[in-house]
mmCIF file of N, CA and C in Angstrom:
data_model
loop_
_atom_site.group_PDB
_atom_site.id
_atom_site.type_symbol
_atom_site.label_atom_id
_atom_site.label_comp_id
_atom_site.label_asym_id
_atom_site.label_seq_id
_atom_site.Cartn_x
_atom_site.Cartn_y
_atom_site.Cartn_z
ATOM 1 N N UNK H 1384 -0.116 19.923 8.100
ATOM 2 C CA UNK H 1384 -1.171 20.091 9.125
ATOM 3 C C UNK H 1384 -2.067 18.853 9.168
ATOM 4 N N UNK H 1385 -2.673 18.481 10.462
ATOM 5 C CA UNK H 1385 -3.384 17.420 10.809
ATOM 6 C C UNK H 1385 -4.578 17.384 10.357
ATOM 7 N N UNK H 1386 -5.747 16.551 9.869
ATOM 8 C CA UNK H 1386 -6.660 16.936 9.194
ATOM 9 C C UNK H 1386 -7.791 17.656 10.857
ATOM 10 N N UNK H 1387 -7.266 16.755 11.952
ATOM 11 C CA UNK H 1387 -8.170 16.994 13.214
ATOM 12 C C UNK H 1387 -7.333 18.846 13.591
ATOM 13 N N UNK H 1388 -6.555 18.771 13.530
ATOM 14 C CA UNK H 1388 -6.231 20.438 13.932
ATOM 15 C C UNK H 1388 -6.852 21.314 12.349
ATOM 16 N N UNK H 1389 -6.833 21.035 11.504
ATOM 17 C CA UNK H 1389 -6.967 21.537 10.675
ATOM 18 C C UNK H 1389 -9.077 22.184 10.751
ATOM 19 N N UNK H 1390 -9.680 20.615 11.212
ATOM 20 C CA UNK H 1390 -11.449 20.672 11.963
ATOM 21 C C UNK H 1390 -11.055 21.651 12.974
ATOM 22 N N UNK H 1391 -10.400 21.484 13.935
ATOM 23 C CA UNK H 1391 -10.333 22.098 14.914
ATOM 24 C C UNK H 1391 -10.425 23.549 14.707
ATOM 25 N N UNK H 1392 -9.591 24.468 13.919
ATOM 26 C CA UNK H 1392 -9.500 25.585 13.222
ATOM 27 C C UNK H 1392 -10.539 25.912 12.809
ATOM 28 N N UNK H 1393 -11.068 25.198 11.853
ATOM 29 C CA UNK H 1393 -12.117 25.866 11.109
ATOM 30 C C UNK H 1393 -13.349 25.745 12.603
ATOM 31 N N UNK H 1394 -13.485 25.258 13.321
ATOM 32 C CA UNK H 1394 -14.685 25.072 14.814
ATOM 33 C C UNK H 1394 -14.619 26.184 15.103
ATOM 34 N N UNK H 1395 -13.287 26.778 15.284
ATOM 35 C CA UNK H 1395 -12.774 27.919 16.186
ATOM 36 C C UNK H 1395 -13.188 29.367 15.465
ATOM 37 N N UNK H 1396 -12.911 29.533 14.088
ATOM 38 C CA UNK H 1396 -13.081 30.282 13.583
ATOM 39 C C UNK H 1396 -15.210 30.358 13.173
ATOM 40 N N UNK H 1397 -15.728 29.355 12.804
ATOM 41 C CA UNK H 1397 -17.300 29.501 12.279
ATOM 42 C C UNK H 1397 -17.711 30.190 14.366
ATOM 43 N N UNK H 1398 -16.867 29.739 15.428
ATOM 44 C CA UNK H 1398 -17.397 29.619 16.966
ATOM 45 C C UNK H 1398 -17.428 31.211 17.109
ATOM 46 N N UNK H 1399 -15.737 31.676 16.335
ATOM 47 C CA UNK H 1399 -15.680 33.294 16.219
ATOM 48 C C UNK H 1399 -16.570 34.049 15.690
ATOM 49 N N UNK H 1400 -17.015 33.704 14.678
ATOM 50 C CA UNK H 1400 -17.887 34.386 13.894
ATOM 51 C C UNK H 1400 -18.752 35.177 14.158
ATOM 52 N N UNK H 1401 -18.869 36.728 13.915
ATOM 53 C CA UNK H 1401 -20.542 36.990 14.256
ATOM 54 C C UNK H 1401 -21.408 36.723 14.009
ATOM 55 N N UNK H 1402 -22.913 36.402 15.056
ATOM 56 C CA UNK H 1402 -23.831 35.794 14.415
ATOM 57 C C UNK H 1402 -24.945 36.691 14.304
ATOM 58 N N UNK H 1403 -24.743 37.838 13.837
ATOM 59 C CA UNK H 1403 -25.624 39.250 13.386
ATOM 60 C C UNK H 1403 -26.847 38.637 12.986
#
């Protein structure tokens, strides 16, 4: 895995996150 898809992922997932 790419280290930029790898940023990308983790963006996507903290973006998912609930922010309760």
């Amino acid at each position: 895995m790419k280290k930029l898809e790898w940023n990308f992922l983790v963006e996507m997932m903290t973006e998912w996150k609930p922010s309760s």
